[in-house]
mmCIF file of C-alpha atoms in Angstrom:
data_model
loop_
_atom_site.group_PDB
_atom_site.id
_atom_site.type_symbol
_atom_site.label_atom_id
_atom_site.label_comp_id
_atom_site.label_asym_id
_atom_site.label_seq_id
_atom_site.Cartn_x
_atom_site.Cartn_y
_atom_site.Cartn_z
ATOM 1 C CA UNK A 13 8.909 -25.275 35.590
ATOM 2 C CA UNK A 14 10.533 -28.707 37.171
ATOM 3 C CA UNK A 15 7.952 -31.147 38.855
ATOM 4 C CA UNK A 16 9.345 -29.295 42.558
ATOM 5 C CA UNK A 17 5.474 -28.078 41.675
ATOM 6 C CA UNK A 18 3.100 -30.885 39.685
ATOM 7 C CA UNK A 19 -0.220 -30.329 38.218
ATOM 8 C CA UNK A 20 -3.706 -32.421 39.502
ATOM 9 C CA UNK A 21 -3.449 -34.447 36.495
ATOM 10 C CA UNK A 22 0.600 -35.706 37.530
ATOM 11 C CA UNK A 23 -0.307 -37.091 40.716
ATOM 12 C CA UNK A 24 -3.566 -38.575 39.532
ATOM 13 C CA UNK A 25 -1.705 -40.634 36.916
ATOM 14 C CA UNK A 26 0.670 -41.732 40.098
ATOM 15 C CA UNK A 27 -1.751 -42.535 43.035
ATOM 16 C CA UNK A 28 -1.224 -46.283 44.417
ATOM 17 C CA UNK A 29 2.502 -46.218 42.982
ATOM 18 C CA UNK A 30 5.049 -47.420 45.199
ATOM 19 C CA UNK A 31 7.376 -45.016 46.318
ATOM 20 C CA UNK A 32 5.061 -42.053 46.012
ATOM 21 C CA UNK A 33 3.553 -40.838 49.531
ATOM 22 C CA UNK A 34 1.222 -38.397 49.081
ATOM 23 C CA UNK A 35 1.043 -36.256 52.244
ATOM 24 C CA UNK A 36 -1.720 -33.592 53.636
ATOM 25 C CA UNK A 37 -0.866 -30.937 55.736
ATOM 26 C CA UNK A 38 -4.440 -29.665 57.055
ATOM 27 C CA UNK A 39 -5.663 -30.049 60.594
ATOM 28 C CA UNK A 40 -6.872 -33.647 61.301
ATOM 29 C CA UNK A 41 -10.795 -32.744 61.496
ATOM 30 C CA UNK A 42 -9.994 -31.694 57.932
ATOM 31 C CA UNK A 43 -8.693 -34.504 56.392
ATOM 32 C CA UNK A 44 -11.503 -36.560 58.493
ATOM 33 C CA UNK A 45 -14.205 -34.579 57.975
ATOM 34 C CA UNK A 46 -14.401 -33.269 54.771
ATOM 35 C CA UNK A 47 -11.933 -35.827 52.847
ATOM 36 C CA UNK A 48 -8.574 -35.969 51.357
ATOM 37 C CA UNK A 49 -7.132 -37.095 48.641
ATOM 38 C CA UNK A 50 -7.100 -40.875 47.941
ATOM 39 C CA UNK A 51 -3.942 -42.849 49.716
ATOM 40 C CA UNK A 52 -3.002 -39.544 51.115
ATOM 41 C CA UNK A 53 -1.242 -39.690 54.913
ATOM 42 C CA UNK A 54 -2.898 -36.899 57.751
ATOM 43 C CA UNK A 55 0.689 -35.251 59.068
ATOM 44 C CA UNK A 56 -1.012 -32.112 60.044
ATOM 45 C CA UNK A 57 1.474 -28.639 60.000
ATOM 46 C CA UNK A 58 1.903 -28.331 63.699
ATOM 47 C CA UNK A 59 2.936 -31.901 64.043
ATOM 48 C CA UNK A 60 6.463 -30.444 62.056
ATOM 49 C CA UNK A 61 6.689 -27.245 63.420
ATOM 50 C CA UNK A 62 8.081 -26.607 66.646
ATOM 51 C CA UNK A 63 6.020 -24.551 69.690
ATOM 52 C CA UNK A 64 8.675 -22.123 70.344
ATOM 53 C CA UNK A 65 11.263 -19.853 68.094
ATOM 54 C CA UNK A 66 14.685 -22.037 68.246
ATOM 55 C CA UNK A 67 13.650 -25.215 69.468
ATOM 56 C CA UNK A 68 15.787 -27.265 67.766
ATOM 57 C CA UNK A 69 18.450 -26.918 65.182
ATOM 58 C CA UNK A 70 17.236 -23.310 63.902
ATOM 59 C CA UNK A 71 14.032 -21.139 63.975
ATOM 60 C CA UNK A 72 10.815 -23.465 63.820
ATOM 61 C CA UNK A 73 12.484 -26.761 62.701
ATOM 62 C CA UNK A 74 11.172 -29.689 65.068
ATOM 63 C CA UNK A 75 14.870 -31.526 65.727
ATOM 64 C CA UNK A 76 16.236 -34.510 63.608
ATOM 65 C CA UNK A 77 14.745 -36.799 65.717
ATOM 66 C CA UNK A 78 11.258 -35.564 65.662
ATOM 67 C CA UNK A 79 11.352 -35.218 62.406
ATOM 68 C CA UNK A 80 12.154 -38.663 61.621
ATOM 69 C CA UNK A 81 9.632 -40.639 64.117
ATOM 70 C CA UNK A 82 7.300 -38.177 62.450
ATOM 71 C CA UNK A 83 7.852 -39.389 59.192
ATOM 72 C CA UNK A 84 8.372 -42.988 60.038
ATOM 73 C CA UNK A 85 5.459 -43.194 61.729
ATOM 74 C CA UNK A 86 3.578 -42.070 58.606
ATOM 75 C CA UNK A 87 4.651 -44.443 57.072
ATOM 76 C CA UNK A 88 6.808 -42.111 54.660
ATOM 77 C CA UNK A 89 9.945 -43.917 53.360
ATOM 78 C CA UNK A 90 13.312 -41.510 52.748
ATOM 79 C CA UNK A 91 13.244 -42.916 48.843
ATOM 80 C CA UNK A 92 9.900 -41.731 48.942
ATOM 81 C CA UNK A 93 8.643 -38.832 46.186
ATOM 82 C CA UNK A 94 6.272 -37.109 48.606
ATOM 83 C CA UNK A 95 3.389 -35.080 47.168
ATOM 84 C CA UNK A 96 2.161 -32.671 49.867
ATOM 85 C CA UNK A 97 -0.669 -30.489 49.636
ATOM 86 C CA UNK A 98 -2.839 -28.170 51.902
ATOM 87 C CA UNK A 99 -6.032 -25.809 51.565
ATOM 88 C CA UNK A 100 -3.948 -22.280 51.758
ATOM 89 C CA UNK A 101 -2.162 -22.057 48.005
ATOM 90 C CA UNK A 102 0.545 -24.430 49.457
ATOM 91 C CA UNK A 103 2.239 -22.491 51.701
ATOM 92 C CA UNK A 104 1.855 -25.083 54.726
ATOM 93 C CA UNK A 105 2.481 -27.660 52.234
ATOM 94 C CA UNK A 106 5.393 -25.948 50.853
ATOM 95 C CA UNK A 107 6.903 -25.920 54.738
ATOM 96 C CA UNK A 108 6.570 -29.359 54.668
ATOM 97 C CA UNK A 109 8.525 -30.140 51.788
ATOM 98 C CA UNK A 110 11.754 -27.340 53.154
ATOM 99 C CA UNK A 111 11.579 -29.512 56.388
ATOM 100 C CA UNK A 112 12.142 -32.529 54.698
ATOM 101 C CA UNK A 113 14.630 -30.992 52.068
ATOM 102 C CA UNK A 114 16.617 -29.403 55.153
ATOM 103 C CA UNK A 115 17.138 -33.099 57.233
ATOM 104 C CA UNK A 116 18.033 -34.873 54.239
ATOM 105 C CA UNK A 117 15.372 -35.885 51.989
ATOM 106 C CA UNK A 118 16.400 -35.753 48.446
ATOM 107 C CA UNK A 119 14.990 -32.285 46.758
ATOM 108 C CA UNK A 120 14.282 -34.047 43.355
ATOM 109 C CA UNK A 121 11.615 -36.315 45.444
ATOM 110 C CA UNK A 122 9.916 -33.561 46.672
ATOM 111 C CA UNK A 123 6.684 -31.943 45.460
ATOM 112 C CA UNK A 124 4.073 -29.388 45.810
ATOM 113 C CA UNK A 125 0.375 -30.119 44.750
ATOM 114 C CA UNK A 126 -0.362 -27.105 42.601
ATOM 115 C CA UNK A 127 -3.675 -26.108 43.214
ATOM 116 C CA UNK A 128 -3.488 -27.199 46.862
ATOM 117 C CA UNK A 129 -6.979 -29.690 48.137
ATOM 118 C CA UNK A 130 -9.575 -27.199 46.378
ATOM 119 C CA UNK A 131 -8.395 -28.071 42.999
ATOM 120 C CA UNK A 132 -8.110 -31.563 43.473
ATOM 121 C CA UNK A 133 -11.210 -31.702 44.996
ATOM 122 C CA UNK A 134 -12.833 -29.942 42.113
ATOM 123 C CA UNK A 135 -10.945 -32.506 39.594
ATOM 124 C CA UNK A 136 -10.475 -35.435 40.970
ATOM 125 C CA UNK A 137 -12.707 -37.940 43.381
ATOM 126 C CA UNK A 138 -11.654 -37.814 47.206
ATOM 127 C CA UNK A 139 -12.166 -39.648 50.123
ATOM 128 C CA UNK A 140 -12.377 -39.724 53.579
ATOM 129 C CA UNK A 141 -10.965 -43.527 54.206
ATOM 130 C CA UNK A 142 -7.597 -43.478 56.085
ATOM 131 C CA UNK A 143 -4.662 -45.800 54.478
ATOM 132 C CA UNK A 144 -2.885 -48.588 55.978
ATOM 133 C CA UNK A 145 0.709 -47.468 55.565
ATOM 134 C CA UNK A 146 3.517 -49.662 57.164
ATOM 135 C CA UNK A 147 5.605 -48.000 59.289
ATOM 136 C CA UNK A 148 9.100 -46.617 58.197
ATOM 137 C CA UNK A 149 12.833 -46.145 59.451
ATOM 138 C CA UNK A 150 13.266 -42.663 58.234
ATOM 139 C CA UNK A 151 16.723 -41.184 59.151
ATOM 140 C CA UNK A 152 16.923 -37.870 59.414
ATOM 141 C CA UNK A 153 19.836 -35.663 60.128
ATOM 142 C CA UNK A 154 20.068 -31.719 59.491
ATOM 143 C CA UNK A 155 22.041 -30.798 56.382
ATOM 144 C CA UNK A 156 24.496 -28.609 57.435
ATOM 145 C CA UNK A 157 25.257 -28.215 53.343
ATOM 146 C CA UNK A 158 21.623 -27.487 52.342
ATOM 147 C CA UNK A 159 19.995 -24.229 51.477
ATOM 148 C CA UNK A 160 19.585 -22.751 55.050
ATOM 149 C CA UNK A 161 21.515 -20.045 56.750
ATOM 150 C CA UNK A 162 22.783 -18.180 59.346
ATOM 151 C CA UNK A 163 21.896 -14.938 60.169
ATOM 152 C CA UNK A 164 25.699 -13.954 59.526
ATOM 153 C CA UNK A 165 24.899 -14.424 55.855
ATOM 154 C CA UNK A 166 22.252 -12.557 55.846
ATOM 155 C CA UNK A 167 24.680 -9.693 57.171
ATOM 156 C CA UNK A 168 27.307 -10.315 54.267
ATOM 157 C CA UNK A 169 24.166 -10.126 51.926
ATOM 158 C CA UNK A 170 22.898 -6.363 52.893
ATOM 159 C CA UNK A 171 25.004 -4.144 49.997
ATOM 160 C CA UNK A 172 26.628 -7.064 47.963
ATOM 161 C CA UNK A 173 25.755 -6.518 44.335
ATOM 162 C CA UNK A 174 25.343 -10.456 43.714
ATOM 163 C CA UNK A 175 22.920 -10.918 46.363
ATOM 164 C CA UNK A 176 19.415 -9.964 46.235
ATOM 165 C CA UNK A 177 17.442 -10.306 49.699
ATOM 166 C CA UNK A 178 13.849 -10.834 49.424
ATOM 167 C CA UNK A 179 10.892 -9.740 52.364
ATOM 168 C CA UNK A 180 8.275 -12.396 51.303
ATOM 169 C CA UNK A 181 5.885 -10.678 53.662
ATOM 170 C CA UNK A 182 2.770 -8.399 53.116
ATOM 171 C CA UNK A 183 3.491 -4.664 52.191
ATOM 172 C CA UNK A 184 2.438 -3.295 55.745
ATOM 173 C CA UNK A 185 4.943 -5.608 56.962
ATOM 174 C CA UNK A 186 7.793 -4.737 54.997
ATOM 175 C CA UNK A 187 7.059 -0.996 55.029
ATOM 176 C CA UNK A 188 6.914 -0.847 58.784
ATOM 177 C CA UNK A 189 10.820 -2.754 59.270
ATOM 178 C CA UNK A 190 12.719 -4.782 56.552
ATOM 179 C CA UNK A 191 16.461 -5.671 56.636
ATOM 180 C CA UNK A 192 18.145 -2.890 54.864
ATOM 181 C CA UNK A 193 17.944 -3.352 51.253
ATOM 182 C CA UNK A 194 15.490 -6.105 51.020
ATOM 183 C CA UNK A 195 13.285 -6.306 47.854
ATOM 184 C CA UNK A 196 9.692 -6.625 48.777
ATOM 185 C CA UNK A 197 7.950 -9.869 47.410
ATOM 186 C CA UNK A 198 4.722 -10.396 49.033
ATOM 187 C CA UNK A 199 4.559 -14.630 48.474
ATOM 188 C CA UNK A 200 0.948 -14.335 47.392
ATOM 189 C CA UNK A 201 2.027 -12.272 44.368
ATOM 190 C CA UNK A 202 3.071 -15.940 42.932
ATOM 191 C CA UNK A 203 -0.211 -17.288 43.057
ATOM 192 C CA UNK A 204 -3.679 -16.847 41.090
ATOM 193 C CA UNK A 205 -5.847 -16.464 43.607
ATOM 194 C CA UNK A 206 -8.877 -17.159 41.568
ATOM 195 C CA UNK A 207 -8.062 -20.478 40.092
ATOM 196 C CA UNK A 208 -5.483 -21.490 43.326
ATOM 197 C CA UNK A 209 -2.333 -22.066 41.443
ATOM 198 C CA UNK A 210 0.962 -20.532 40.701
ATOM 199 C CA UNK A 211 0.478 -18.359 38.053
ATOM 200 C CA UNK A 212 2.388 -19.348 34.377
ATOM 201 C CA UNK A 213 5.787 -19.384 34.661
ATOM 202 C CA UNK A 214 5.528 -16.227 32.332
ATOM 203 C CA UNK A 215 3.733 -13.898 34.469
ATOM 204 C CA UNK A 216 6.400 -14.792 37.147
ATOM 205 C CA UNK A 217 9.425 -14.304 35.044
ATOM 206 C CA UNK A 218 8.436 -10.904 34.672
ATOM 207 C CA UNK A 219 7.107 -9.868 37.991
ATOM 208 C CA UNK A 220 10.715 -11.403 39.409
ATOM 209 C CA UNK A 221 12.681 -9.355 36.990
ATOM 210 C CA UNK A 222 10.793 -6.467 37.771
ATOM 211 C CA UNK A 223 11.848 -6.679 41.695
ATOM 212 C CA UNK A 224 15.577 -7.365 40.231
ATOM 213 C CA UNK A 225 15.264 -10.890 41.791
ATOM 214 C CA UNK A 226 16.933 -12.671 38.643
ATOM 215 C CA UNK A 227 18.502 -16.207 38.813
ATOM 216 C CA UNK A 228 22.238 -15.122 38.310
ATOM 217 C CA UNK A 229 22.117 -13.726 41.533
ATOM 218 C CA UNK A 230 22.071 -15.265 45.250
ATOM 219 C CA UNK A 231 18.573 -15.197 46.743
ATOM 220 C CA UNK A 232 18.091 -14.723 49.943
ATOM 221 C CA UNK A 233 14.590 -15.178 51.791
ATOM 222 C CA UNK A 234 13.146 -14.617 54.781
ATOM 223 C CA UNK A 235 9.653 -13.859 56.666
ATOM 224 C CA UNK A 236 8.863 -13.768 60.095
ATOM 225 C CA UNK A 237 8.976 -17.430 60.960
ATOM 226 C CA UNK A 238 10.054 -19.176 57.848
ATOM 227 C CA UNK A 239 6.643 -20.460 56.984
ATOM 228 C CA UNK A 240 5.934 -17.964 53.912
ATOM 229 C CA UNK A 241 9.964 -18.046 52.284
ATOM 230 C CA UNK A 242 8.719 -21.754 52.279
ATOM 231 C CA UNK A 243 6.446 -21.630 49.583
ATOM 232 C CA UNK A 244 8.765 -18.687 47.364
ATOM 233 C CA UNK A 245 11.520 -21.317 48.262
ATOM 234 C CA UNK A 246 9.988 -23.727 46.274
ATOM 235 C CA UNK A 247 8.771 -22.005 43.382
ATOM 236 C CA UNK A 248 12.313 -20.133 42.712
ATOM 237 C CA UNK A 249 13.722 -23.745 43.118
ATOM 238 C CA UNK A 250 10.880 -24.851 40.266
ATOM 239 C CA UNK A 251 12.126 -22.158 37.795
ATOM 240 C CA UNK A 252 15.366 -23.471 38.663
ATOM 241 C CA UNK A 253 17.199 -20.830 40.445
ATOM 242 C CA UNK A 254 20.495 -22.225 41.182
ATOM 243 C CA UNK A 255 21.154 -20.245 44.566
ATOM 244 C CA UNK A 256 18.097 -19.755 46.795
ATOM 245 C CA UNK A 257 19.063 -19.016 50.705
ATOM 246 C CA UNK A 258 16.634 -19.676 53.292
ATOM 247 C CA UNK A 259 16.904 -17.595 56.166
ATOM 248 C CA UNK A 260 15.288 -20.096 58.856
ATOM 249 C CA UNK A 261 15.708 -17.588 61.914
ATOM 250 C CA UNK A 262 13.927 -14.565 59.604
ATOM 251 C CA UNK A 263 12.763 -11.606 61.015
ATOM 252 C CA UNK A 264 12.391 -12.647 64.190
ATOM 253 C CA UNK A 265 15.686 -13.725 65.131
ATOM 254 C CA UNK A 266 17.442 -10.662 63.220
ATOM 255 C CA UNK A 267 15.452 -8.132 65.291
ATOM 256 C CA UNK A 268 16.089 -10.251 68.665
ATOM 257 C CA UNK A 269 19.830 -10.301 67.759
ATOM 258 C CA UNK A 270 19.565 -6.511 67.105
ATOM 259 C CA UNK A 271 19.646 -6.289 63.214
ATOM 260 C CA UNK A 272 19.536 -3.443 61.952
ATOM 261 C CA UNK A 273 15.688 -2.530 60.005
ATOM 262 C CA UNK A 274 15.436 0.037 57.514
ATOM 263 C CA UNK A 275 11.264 1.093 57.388
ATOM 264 C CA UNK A 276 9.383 2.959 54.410
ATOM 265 C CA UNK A 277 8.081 6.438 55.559
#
């Protein structure tokens, strides 16, 4: 896999480098409380989410401009590589990094923490000391190129033989209304859930060519919200699938624009 997804032991050897802005995505009495990683910036999930389905440009994305006082406020500069992490496999994390990816931040400076806080904190000294970061001007603007779509494409998708749709929600889920022809890929299934990590890039070669989800074809994910396609975002973008889709509206828009749902009975 590409560094999209780095080990403990990367971002160890990189902590106190300028231009690296490692950034944790737990609640606030989290980071304060039980301690973060050293150097690493509180921006806690709901602070880049927004309260209510369409907001701002699409889905749950919190507007350009949000986004970018956000950011600059962190102290998060848009040359930055940002290392985010959480204490849920990376899944909030992984949101993080999508958000930033879809207003402009440059995908090759963009990480997940493998292992999310547990493993770090099993590895690696923390603390709970908050750091002085400058403030930034981070310009953000929605990339009306990048990797998210409309629910149009996800229309054009349902019976073309080059596309492969992918539910990235639980079986229950997908068995009770998925769009019609959607492969079911439950986003835990990439993790180990004993050690906290995605599992080798072996295991998931096979378990994505067993759901015909194979990099010569176009991906295209959704969820509900867009918070789980997130983290399968970024590990199909770490075994470098060229074409990954990300279907910001998801389920919720397609059913409240009338999509059609095929179920499992």
């Amino acid at each position: 896999m590409n560094d999209r997804i780095v080990g403990v032991e990367w971002l160890a050897e990189r902590l106190g480098t300028p231009g690296v802005a490692v950034v944790d995505v737990r609640d606030a009495w989290e980071y304060d409380g039980i301690g973060h990683v050293p150097g690493a910036i509180s921006v806690p999930f709901d602070t880049f989410r927004a309260d209510e389905h369409g907001a701002a440009e699409a889905g749950m994305l919190p507007g350009a401009d949000a986004f970018a006082e956000l950011m600059g406020s962190a102290g998060v500069a848009p040359d930055d590589d940002i290392v985010a992490y959480d204490d849920t496999h990376g899944v909030f994390a992984a949101r993080l990094l999508v958000t930033a990816e879809l207003y402009g931040h440059d995908p090759d400076r963009l990480h997940l923490l493998d292992g999310d806080y547990s493993v770090w904190n099993r590895a690696e000294p923390t603390t709970t000391e908050t750091p002085n970061r400058e403030p930034t001007e981070y310009p953000a603007e929605f990339r009306v190129d990048g990797p998210l779509i409309e629910r149009e494409t996800v229309e054009n998708a349902v019976g073309d033989p080059d596309a492969v749709i992918v539910d990235t929600r639980e079986g229950w889920e997908y068995e009770e209304g998925h769009v019609p022809g959607a492969v079911r890929l439950d986003w835990r299934e990439l993790v180990d859930t004993d050690a906290r990590t995605i599992r080798p890039e072996s295991a998931l070669q096979e378990l994505l060519a067993e759901r015909g989800i194979h990099p010569e074809k176009r991906i295209v994910l959704y969820c509900n919200t867009a918070r789980r396609i997130s983290h399968t975002y970024t590990v199909l973008r770490a075994l470098d699938y060229p074409e990954v889709s990300f279907y910001e509206g998801s389920l919720t828009e397609w059913e409240r624009e009338g999509g059609a749902l095929e179920t499992d009975e």
